Amino acid sequence: DIQMTQSPSTLSASVGDTVTITCRASHYISKWLAWYQQKPGKAPELLISDASSETNGAPSRFSGSGGGTVFTLTISGLQPGDFATYYCQQYNSFPITFGQGTRLDIK
Amino acid sequence: EVQLLESGGGLVQPGGSLRLSCSASGFNFGSYAMGWVRQAPGKGLEWVSTINPSGDRTYNPDSVKGRFTISRDNSENTLFLQMNTLRGEDTAIYYCGRVLAATVGWLDTWGQGTLVIVSS
């Protein structure tokens, strides 16, 4: 199975900051990675697919990069609604696996 | 508008069974793979099952293999998850999602989730 490891697990930042979350895969997964945002009590929402393709409707301040085994999600100019938990997911092969999540808190 | 609506969750005793449903609308259901993902209370996301568009191929992780069965009725735009021999560790919110790929892919649309509690 491919293990996905996110860092950090928790991140504190302020409105207007730029933050980066890293996701590492235990095996090569090419560009087959998605990022999701989840707010408390809500279902996850897709932000990025294929490592760097922004989904329709996701704000442009969210960007993804990377490939192979190391990927990043960058949020430029944090807005109040961005404080949430973020998950990466690999879809290179079954079993599909998620990172453990990164909780983004207001400093 | 693409929408998914889960139902069928509830309280069940260990060893019991439950069948979840996911009603889809706003898209050509029979053209998409579909999946289930769960989230235990206060925990992260765990993939549970995927089914291809025609329904003749299914995929499950070892944690539910032999106990959970995914199926679909394309004429009724509905996805199902039959869960048998339930355990306490199956307690979670179960989300259905539309998969953007033939089988292994990402979920571009999620339902609101249905809560399953396995407890005596």
Tab-separated table of C-alpha atoms in Angstrom:
chain	number	residue	atom	x	y	z
A	1	ASP	CA	0.000	0.000	0.000
A	2	ILE	CA	1.128	3.566	-0.648
A	3	GLN	CA	1.435	5.569	2.560
A	4	MET	CA	0.719	9.297	2.420
A	5	THR	CA	2.323	11.519	5.062
A	6	GLN	CA	1.353	15.153	5.505
A	7	SER	CA	3.332	17.811	7.308
A	8	PRO	CA	2.774	19.653	9.458
A	9	SER	CA	-0.163	18.028	11.264
A	10	THR	CA	-1.218	21.411	12.622
A	11	LEU	CA	-0.424	24.848	11.301
A	12	SER	CA	-1.205	28.213	12.880
A	13	ALA	CA	-1.361	31.263	10.658
A	14	SER	CA	-3.004	34.672	10.305
A	15	VAL	CA	-5.354	36.135	7.727
A	16	GLY	CA	-3.270	37.309	4.785
A	17	ASP	CA	-0.427	34.844	5.355
A	18	THR	CA	0.823	32.404	2.740
A	19	VAL	CA	1.127	28.811	3.935
A	20	THR	CA	2.382	25.551	2.462
A	21	ILE	CA	1.368	22.008	3.312
A	22	THR	CA	3.517	19.083	2.191
A	23	CYS	CA	2.381	15.569	1.282
A	24	ARG	CA	4.876	12.736	0.791
A	25	ALA	CA	4.105	9.398	-0.826
A	26	SER	CA	5.926	6.232	0.189
A	27	HIS	CA	6.155	5.193	-3.477
A	28	TYR	CA	6.268	6.994	-6.802
A	29	ILE	CA	2.771	8.174	-7.806
A	30	SER	CA	3.557	10.431	-10.804
A	31	LYS	CA	1.023	13.294	-10.685
A	32	TRP	CA	-1.894	11.252	-9.364
A	33	LEU	CA	-2.685	13.317	-6.301
A	34	ALA	CA	-5.668	15.334	-5.122
A	35	TRP	CA	-6.140	17.886	-2.330
A	36	TYR	CA	-9.345	18.400	-0.347
A	37	GLN	CA	-10.555	20.953	2.175
A	38	GLN	CA	-12.861	19.932	5.010
A	39	LYS	CA	-14.602	22.299	7.385
A	40	PRO	CA	-16.051	21.096	10.698
A	41	GLY	CA	-19.287	19.162	10.279
A	42	LYS	CA	-19.058	19.270	6.478
A	43	ALA	CA	-18.052	16.891	3.712
A	44	PRO	CA	-14.647	17.327	2.090
A	45	GLU	CA	-14.462	19.498	-1.029
A	46	LEU	CA	-12.060	18.999	-3.911
A	47	LEU	CA	-9.466	21.724	-4.448
A	48	ILE	CA	-6.795	20.244	-6.715
A	49	SER	CA	-6.451	17.144	-8.896
A	50	ASP	CA	-3.540	15.752	-10.919
A	51	ALA	CA	-1.237	17.473	-8.399
A	52	SER	CA	-1.670	20.959	-9.840
A	53	SER	CA	-4.998	21.251	-11.699
A	54	GLU	CA	-7.325	23.601	-9.879
A	55	THR	CA	-10.935	22.538	-9.787
A	56	ASN	CA	-13.673	24.824	-11.103
A	57	GLY	CA	-14.944	26.909	-8.256
A	58	ALA	CA	-11.840	26.682	-6.097
A	59	PRO	CA	-10.339	30.123	-5.407
A	60	SER	CA	-7.163	30.919	-7.308
A	61	ARG	CA	-5.235	31.418	-4.064
A	62	PHE	CA	-5.059	27.614	-3.786
A	63	SER	CA	-2.275	26.075	-5.854
A	64	GLY	CA	-0.689	22.648	-6.001
A	65	SER	CA	2.710	21.531	-7.195
A	66	GLY	CA	5.059	18.590	-7.161
A	67	GLY	CA	5.249	15.120	-8.605
A	68	GLY	CA	6.744	11.719	-7.987
A	69	THR	CA	6.726	11.452	-4.197
A	70	VAL	CA	6.634	15.044	-2.901
A	71	PHE	CA	3.714	17.423	-3.333
A	72	THR	CA	2.712	20.774	-1.887
A	73	LEU	CA	-0.480	22.767	-1.442
A	74	THR	CA	0.038	26.512	-1.129
A	75	ILE	CA	-2.604	28.963	0.038
A	76	SER	CA	-1.674	32.536	-0.838
A	77	GLY	CA	-3.295	35.267	1.197
A	78	LEU	CA	-5.301	33.308	3.756
A	79	GLN	CA	-8.964	34.237	4.097
A	80	PRO	CA	-11.106	33.543	7.181
A	81	GLY	CA	-12.901	30.698	5.406
A	82	ASP	CA	-9.642	28.881	4.705
A	83	PHE	CA	-9.163	27.768	8.301
A	84	ALA	CA	-10.030	24.114	7.940
A	85	THR	CA	-8.431	20.680	7.629
A	86	TYR	CA	-6.688	19.688	4.409
A	87	TYR	CA	-6.147	16.171	3.074
A	88	CYS	CA	-4.099	14.780	0.218
A	89	GLN	CA	-5.146	11.588	-1.582
A	90	GLN	CA	-3.243	9.378	-3.989
A	91	TYR	CA	-5.020	7.667	-6.861
A	92	ASN	CA	-2.055	6.057	-8.541
A	93	SER	CA	-3.272	2.627	-7.480
A	94	PHE	CA	-5.622	0.758	-5.194
A	95	PRO	CA	-5.956	0.886	-2.267
A	96	ILE	CA	-6.628	4.598	-2.487
A	97	THR	CA	-5.001	6.286	0.513
A	98	PHE	CA	-5.279	9.654	2.202
A	99	GLY	CA	-2.837	11.664	4.245
A	100	GLN	CA	-3.668	12.031	7.925
A	101	GLY	CA	-4.731	15.643	7.464
A	102	THR	CA	-3.347	19.093	8.267
A	103	ARG	CA	-5.414	21.338	10.494
A	104	LEU	CA	-4.996	25.019	9.720
A	105	ASP	CA	-5.808	27.199	12.741
A	106	ILE	CA	-6.063	30.918	13.213
A	107	LYS	CA	-3.073	32.293	15.111
B	1	GLU	CA	-26.549	20.878	-10.134
B	2	VAL	CA	-24.690	17.695	-9.251
B	3	GLN	CA	-26.020	16.298	-5.978
B	4	LEU	CA	-25.496	13.182	-3.884
B	5	LEU	CA	-27.678	12.289	-0.922
B	6	GLU	CA	-26.847	9.418	1.425
B	7	SER	CA	-29.303	7.597	3.636
B	8	GLY	CA	-29.563	4.425	5.685
B	9	GLY	CA	-27.204	5.161	8.555
B	10	GLY	CA	-28.074	4.467	12.157
B	11	LEU	CA	-27.274	2.470	15.270
B	12	VAL	CA	-26.511	-1.220	14.800
B	13	GLN	CA	-25.164	-3.892	17.118
B	14	PRO	CA	-21.769	-5.490	16.558
B	15	GLY	CA	-22.113	-8.333	14.086
B	16	GLY	CA	-25.147	-6.729	12.512
B	17	SER	CA	-25.807	-5.448	8.999
B	18	LEU	CA	-26.775	-2.166	7.411
B	19	ARG	CA	-27.382	-1.000	3.842
B	20	LEU	CA	-26.503	2.523	2.849
B	21	SER	CA	-27.928	4.261	-0.212
B	22	CYS	CA	-26.718	7.240	-2.184
B	23	SER	CA	-29.172	8.943	-4.522
B	24	ALA	CA	-27.571	10.886	-7.377
B	25	SER	CA	-28.970	13.716	-9.479
B	26	GLY	CA	-27.795	16.370	-11.916
B	27	PHE	CA	-25.465	14.188	-13.994
B	28	ASN	CA	-25.398	11.031	-16.118
B	29	PHE	CA	-24.962	8.598	-13.209
B	30	GLY	CA	-24.257	5.546	-15.364
B	31	SER	CA	-21.203	7.211	-16.942
B	32	TYR	CA	-19.232	7.625	-13.720
B	33	ALA	CA	-17.436	5.407	-11.263
B	34	MET	CA	-18.650	5.952	-7.732
B	35	GLY	CA	-17.140	5.398	-4.318
B	36	TRP	CA	-17.562	5.405	-0.563
B	37	VAL	CA	-15.220	7.072	1.917
B	38	ARG	CA	-15.641	7.029	5.695
B	39	GLN	CA	-14.468	9.151	8.590
B	40	ALA	CA	-14.398	7.865	12.144
B	41	PRO	CA	-15.224	10.451	14.836
B	42	GLY	CA	-12.373	12.940	15.095
B	43	LYS	CA	-10.247	11.003	12.595
B	44	GLY	CA	-9.130	11.272	8.996
B	45	LEU	CA	-10.566	9.972	5.750
B	46	GLU	CA	-10.511	6.295	4.775
B	47	TRP	CA	-11.433	4.915	1.360
B	48	VAL	CA	-14.006	2.116	1.627
B	49	SER	CA	-15.068	1.034	-1.845
B	50	THR	CA	-15.215	1.915	-5.551
B	51	ILE	CA	-17.411	0.597	-8.372
B	52	ASN	CA	-16.933	1.162	-12.095
B	53	PRO	CA	-19.650	2.789	-14.229
B	54	SER	CA	-21.231	-0.452	-15.418
B	55	GLY	CA	-21.106	-2.046	-11.984
B	56	ASP	CA	-19.169	-5.148	-12.960
B	57	ARG	CA	-15.935	-4.234	-11.182
B	58	THR	CA	-15.553	-3.352	-7.532
B	59	TYR	CA	-12.585	-2.533	-5.317
B	60	ASN	CA	-12.241	-2.621	-1.548
B	61	PRO	CA	-9.399	-2.261	0.962
B	62	ASP	CA	-8.520	-5.229	3.146
B	63	SER	CA	-10.207	-3.592	6.154
B	64	VAL	CA	-13.674	-4.216	4.675
B	65	LYS	CA	-13.055	-6.922	2.080
B	66	GLY	CA	-15.483	-9.811	2.497
B	67	ARG	CA	-17.776	-7.745	4.740
B	68	PHE	CA	-18.782	-4.731	2.615
B	69	THR	CA	-20.260	-4.913	-0.881
B	70	ILE	CA	-20.730	-1.930	-3.168
B	71	SER	CA	-23.362	-2.038	-5.918
B	72	ARG	CA	-25.358	0.313	-8.078
B	73	ASP	CA	-28.650	0.606	-9.924
B	74	ASN	CA	-28.040	2.838	-12.931
B	75	SER	CA	-31.748	2.828	-13.812
B	76	GLU	CA	-32.505	4.397	-10.425
B	77	ASN	CA	-29.353	6.570	-10.182
B	78	THR	CA	-28.553	4.978	-6.852
B	79	LEU	CA	-25.385	3.648	-5.243
B	80	PHE	CA	-25.439	1.149	-2.390
B	81	LEU	CA	-23.118	-0.136	0.308
B	82	GLN	CA	-24.119	-3.376	1.996
B	83	MET	CA	-22.247	-3.679	5.276
B	84	ASN	CA	-22.208	-7.017	7.094
B	85	THR	CA	-20.505	-8.329	10.220
B	86	LEU	CA	-20.124	-4.768	11.492
B	87	ARG	CA	-17.507	-3.946	14.119
B	88	GLY	CA	-17.010	-1.055	16.496
B	89	GLU	CA	-14.218	0.292	14.295
B	90	ASP	CA	-16.722	0.674	11.438
B	91	THR	CA	-18.371	3.524	13.374
B	92	ALA	CA	-18.017	6.553	11.114
B	93	ILE	CA	-19.670	9.044	8.822
B	94	TYR	CA	-19.968	7.404	5.403
B	95	TYR	CA	-19.717	9.655	2.363
B	96	CYS	CA	-20.523	8.693	-1.183
B	97	GLY	CA	-18.663	10.433	-3.968
B	98	ARG	CA	-18.455	10.713	-7.744
B	99	VAL	CA	-15.135	9.407	-9.049
B	100	LEU	CA	-13.433	11.202	-11.920
B	101	ALA	CA	-11.648	8.307	-13.581
B	102	ALA	CA	-12.613	4.870	-14.866
B	103	THR	CA	-12.005	3.345	-11.460
B	104	VAL	CA	-9.126	4.670	-9.370
B	105	GLY	CA	-9.451	8.441	-9.245
B	106	TRP	CA	-10.415	11.430	-7.192
B	107	LEU	CA	-13.834	12.462	-5.886
B	108	ASP	CA	-15.070	15.724	-7.335
B	109	THR	CA	-18.463	15.671	-5.599
B	110	TRP	CA	-19.344	14.360	-2.136
B	111	GLY	CA	-22.625	13.781	-0.362
B	112	GLN	CA	-23.309	15.208	3.086
B	113	GLY	CA	-22.648	11.862	4.750
B	114	THR	CA	-24.633	9.416	6.855
B	115	LEU	CA	-23.590	8.346	10.350
B	116	VAL	CA	-23.185	4.687	11.239
B	117	ILE	CA	-22.746	3.762	14.896
B	118	VAL	CA	-21.830	0.191	15.785
B	119	SER	CA	-22.469	-0.374	19.459
B	120	SER	CA	-24.314	-2.670	21.834
